GROMACS .gro file of C-alpha atoms in nm:
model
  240
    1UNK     CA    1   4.519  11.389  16.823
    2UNK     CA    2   4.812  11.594  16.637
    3UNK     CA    3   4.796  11.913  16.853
    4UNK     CA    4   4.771  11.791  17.254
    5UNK     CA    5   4.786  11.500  17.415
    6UNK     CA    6   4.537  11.375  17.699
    7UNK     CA    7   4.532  11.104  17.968
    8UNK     CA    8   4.430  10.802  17.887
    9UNK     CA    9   4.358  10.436  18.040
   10UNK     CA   10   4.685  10.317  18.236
   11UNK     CA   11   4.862   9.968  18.161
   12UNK     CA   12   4.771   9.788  18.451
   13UNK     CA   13   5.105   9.728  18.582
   14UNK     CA   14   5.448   9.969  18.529
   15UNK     CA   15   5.703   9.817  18.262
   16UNK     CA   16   5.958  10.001  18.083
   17UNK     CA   17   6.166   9.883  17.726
   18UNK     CA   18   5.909   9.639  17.581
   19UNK     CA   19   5.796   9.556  17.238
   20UNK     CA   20   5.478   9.716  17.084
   21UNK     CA   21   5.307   9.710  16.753
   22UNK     CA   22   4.932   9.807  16.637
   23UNK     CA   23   4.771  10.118  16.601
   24UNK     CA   24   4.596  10.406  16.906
   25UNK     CA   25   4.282  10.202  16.876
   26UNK     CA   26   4.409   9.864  16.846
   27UNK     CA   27   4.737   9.771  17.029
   28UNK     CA   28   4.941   9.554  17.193
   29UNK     CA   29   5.261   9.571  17.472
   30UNK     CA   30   5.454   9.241  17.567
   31UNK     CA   31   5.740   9.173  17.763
   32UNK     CA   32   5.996   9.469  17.930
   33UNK     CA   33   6.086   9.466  18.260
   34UNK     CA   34   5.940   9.605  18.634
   35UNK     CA   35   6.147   9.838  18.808
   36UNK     CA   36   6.291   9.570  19.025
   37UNK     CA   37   6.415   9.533  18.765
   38UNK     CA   38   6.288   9.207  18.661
   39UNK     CA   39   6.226   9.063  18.317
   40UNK     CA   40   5.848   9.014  18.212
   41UNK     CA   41   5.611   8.790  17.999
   42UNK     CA   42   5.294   9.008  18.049
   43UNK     CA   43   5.130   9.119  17.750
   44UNK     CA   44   4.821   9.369  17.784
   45UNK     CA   45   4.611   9.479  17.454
   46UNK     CA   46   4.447   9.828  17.376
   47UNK     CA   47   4.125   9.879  17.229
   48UNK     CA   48   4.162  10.271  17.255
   49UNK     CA   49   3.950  10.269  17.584
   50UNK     CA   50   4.050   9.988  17.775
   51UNK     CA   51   4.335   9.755  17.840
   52UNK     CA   52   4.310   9.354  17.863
   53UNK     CA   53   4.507   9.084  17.972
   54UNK     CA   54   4.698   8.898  17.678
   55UNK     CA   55   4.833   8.565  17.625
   56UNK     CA   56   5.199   8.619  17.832
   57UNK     CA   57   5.522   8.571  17.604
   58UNK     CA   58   5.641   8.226  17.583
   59UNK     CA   59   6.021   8.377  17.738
   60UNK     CA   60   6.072   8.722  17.925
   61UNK     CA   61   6.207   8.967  17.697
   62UNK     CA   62   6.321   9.335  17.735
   63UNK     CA   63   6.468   9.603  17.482
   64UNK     CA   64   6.291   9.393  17.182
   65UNK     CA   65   6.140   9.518  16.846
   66UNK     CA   66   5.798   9.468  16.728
   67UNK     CA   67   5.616   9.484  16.424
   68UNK     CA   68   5.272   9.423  16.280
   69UNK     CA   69   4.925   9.460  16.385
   70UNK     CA   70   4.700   9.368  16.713
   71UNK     CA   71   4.577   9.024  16.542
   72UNK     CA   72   4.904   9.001  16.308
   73UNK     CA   73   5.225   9.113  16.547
   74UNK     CA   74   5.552   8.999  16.580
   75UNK     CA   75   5.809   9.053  16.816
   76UNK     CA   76   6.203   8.995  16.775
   77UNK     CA   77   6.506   9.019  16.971
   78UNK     CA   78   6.617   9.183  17.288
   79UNK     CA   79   6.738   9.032  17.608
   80UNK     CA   80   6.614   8.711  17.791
   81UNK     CA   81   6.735   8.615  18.147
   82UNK     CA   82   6.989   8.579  18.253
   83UNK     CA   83   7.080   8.866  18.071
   84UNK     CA   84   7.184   8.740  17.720
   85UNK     CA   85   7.074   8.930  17.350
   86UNK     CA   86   6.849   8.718  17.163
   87UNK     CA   87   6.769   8.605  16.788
   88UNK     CA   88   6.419   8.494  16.872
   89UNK     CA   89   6.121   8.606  16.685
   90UNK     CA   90   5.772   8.511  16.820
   91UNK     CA   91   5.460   8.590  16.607
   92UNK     CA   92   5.093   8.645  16.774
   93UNK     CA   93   4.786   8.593  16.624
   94UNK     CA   94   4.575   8.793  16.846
   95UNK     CA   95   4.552   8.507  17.129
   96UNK     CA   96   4.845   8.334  17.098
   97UNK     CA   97   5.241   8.330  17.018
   98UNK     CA   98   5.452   8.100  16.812
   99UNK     CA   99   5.782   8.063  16.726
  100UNK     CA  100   5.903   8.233  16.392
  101UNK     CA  101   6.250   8.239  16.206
  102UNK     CA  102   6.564   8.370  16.437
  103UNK     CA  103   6.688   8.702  16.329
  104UNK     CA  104   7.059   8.656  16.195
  105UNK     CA  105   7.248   8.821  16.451
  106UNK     CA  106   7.076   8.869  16.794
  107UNK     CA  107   7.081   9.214  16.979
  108UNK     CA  108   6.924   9.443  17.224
  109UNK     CA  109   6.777   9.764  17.099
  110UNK     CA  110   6.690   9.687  16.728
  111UNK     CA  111   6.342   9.872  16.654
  112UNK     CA  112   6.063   9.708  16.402
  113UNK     CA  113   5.863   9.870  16.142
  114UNK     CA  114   5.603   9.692  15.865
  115UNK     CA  115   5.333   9.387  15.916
  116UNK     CA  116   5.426   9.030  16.029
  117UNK     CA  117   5.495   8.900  15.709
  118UNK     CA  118   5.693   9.212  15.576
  119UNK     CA  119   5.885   9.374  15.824
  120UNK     CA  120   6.225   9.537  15.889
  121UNK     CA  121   6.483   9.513  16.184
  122UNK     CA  122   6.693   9.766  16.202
  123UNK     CA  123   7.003   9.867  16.457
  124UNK     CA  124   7.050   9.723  16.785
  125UNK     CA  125   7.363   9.629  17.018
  126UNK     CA  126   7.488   9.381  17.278
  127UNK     CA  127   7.683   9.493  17.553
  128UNK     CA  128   7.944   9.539  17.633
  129UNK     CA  129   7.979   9.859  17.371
  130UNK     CA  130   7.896   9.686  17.011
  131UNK     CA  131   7.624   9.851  16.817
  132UNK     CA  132   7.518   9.735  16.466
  133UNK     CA  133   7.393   9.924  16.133
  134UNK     CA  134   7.275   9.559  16.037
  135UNK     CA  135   6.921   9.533  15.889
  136UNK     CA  136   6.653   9.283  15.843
  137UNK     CA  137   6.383   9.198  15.631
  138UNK     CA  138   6.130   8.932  15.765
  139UNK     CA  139   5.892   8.781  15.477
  140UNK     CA  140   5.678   8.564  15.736
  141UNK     CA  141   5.917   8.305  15.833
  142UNK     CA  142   6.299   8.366  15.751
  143UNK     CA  143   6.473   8.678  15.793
  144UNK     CA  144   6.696   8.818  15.548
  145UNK     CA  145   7.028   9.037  15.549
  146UNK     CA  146   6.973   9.342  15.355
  147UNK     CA  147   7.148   9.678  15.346
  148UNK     CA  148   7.283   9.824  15.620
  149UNK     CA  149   7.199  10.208  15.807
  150UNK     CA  150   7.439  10.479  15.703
  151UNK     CA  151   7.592  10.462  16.095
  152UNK     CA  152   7.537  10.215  16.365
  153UNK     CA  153   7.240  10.256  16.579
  154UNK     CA  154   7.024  10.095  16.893
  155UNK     CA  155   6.735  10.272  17.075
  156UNK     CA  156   6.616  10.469  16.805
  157UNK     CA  157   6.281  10.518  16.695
  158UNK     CA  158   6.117  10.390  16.361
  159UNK     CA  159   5.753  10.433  16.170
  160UNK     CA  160   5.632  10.318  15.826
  161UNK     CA  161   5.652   9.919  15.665
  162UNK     CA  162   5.900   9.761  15.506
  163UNK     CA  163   5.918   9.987  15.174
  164UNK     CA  164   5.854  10.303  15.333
  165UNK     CA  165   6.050  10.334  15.666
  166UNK     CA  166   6.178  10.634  15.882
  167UNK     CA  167   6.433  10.557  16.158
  168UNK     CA  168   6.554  10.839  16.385
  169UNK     CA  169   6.742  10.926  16.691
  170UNK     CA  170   6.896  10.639  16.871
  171UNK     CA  171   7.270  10.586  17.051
  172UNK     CA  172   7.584  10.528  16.942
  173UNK     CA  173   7.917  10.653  17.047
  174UNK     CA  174   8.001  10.914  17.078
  175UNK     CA  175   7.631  10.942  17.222
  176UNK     CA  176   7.276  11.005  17.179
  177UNK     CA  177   7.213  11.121  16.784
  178UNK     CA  178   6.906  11.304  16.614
  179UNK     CA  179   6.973  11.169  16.240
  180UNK     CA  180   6.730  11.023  16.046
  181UNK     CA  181   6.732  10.788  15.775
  182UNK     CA  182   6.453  10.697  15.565
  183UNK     CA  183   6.426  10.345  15.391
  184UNK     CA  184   6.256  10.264  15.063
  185UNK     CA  185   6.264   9.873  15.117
  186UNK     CA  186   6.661   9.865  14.927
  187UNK     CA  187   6.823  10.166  15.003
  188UNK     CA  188   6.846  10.404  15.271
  189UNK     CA  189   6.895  10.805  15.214
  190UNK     CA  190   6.923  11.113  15.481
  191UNK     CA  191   6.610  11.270  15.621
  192UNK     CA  192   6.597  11.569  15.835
  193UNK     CA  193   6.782  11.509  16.129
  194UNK     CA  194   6.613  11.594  16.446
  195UNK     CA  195   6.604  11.889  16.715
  196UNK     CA  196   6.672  11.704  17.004
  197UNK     CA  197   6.915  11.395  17.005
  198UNK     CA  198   6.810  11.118  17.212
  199UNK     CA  199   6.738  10.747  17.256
  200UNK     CA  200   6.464  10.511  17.412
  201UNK     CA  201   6.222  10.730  17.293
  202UNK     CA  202   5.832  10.672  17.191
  203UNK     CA  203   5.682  10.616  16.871
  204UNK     CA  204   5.397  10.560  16.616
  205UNK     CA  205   5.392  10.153  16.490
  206UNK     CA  206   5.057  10.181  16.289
  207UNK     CA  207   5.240   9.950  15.991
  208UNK     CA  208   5.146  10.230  15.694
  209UNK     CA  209   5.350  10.355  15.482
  210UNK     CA  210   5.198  10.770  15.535
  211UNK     CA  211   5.304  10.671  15.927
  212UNK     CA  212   5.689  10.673  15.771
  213UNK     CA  213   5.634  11.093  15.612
  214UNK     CA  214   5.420  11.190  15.942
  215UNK     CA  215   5.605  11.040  16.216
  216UNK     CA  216   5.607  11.168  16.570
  217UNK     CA  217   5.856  11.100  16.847
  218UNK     CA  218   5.787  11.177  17.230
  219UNK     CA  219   5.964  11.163  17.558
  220UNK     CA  220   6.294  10.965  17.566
  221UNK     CA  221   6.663  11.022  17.751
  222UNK     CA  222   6.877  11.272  17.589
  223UNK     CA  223   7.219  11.179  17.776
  224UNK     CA  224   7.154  11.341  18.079
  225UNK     CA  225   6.806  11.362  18.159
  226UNK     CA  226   6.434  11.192  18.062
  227UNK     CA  227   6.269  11.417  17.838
  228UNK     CA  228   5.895  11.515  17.792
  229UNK     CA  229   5.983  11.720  17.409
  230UNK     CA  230   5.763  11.577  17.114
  231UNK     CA  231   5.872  11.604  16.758
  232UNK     CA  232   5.658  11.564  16.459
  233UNK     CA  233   5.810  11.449  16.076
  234UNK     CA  234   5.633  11.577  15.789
  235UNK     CA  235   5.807  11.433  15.445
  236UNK     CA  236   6.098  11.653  15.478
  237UNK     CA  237   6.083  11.880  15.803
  238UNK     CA  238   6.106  11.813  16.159
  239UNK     CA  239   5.983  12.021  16.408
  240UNK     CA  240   5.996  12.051  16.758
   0.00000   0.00000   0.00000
């Protein structure tokens, strides 16, 4: 609520590195993996109470991005079995996927930001140590090649749309980093960097552009250990 959290309605089964997009009241989750660990199509929905069954993704898919909004999302990217990155995007409508425009360069860990006919791909990698500063701007069907981060990234977290996006945190060697870069849909400029550097972290996706100047970050693996430390952005300060 912007002061405390408190417990809410579990996913009905435990997943890790999937794709999200939507808002607290409206969301969706697809894809990620069980800790078998095994690759997963399920996709659940959030209507800030409860969670529901979704129309499963049309290919397992782990370490994807997302974008968009509960009847409007897209997801893009990530890793499919048998263990390959991916340039697939799929779009949902709210029921239903479909097959949108491949992302130029496939990769693990890029993170989404903006609605599903205007949204941004940013960072990513594919093993075995290649991480990318590439970005991507998806107009609802083709993606496009626009200008890259200031430093490579994958695992980071993003908020905002496509003309008004913060990324932060994220890994690259030399390690885990707590920069942040915001985007103004041509050109990207240094933000605040973060107390705490670390990857696979949680975010907000609401696709708004006051999500990219009030951004929050929670939990997340700073090299060593899984964290619990939330971080809120306000236009030009982070705080722990």
């Amino acid at each position: 609520d912007g002061s405390s959290w408190t417990a809410a309605n579990s996913v009905p089964y435990v997943f890790a590195e999937g794709s999200s997009f939507g808002t607290q009241t409206a969301g969706v989750v697809a894809g990620g993996y069980e800790p078998s660990p095994a690759r997963i199509t399920s996709v659940s929905k959030f209507d800030g109470t409860n969670w529901t069954a979704g129309t499963a993704l049309p290919t397992a898919t782990t370490f994807q991005g997302g974008a968009g909004i509960q009847t409007a999302g897209l997801q893009f990217g990530g890793v499919t079995p048998p263990g390959a990155a991916t340039d697939a995007t799929y779009e949902f409508d709210g029921s239903s996927w479909t097959s949108g425009g491949a992302l130029g360069t496939a990769r693990r860990g890029i993170r989404g930001a903006g609605l599903q006919t205007a949204a941004v791909g940013v960072g990513g990698s594919i093993p075995p140590g290649t991480y990318y500063a590439n970005v991507e701007e998806y107009n609802g069907s083709s993606w496009s090649e626009v200008n890259d981060l200031p430093t490579s990234s994958a695992w980071g977290g993003i908020s905002g749309i496509q003309t008004d996006a913060l990324y932060f945190g994220g890994n690259a060697p030399p390690g885990r980093q707590a920069t942040a870069f915001g985007y103004d849909g041509t050109n990207w400029s240094t933000r605040p960097s973060m107390s705490v550097a670390k990857n696979s972290h949680s975010f907000s996706t609401a696709a708004d552009a006051a999500v990219a100047d009030a951004a929050f970050s929670f939990a997340g693996y700073n090299g060593t250990a899984t964290i619990a430390t939330t971080e809120e952005y306000t236009s030009e300060t982070s705080a722990a």
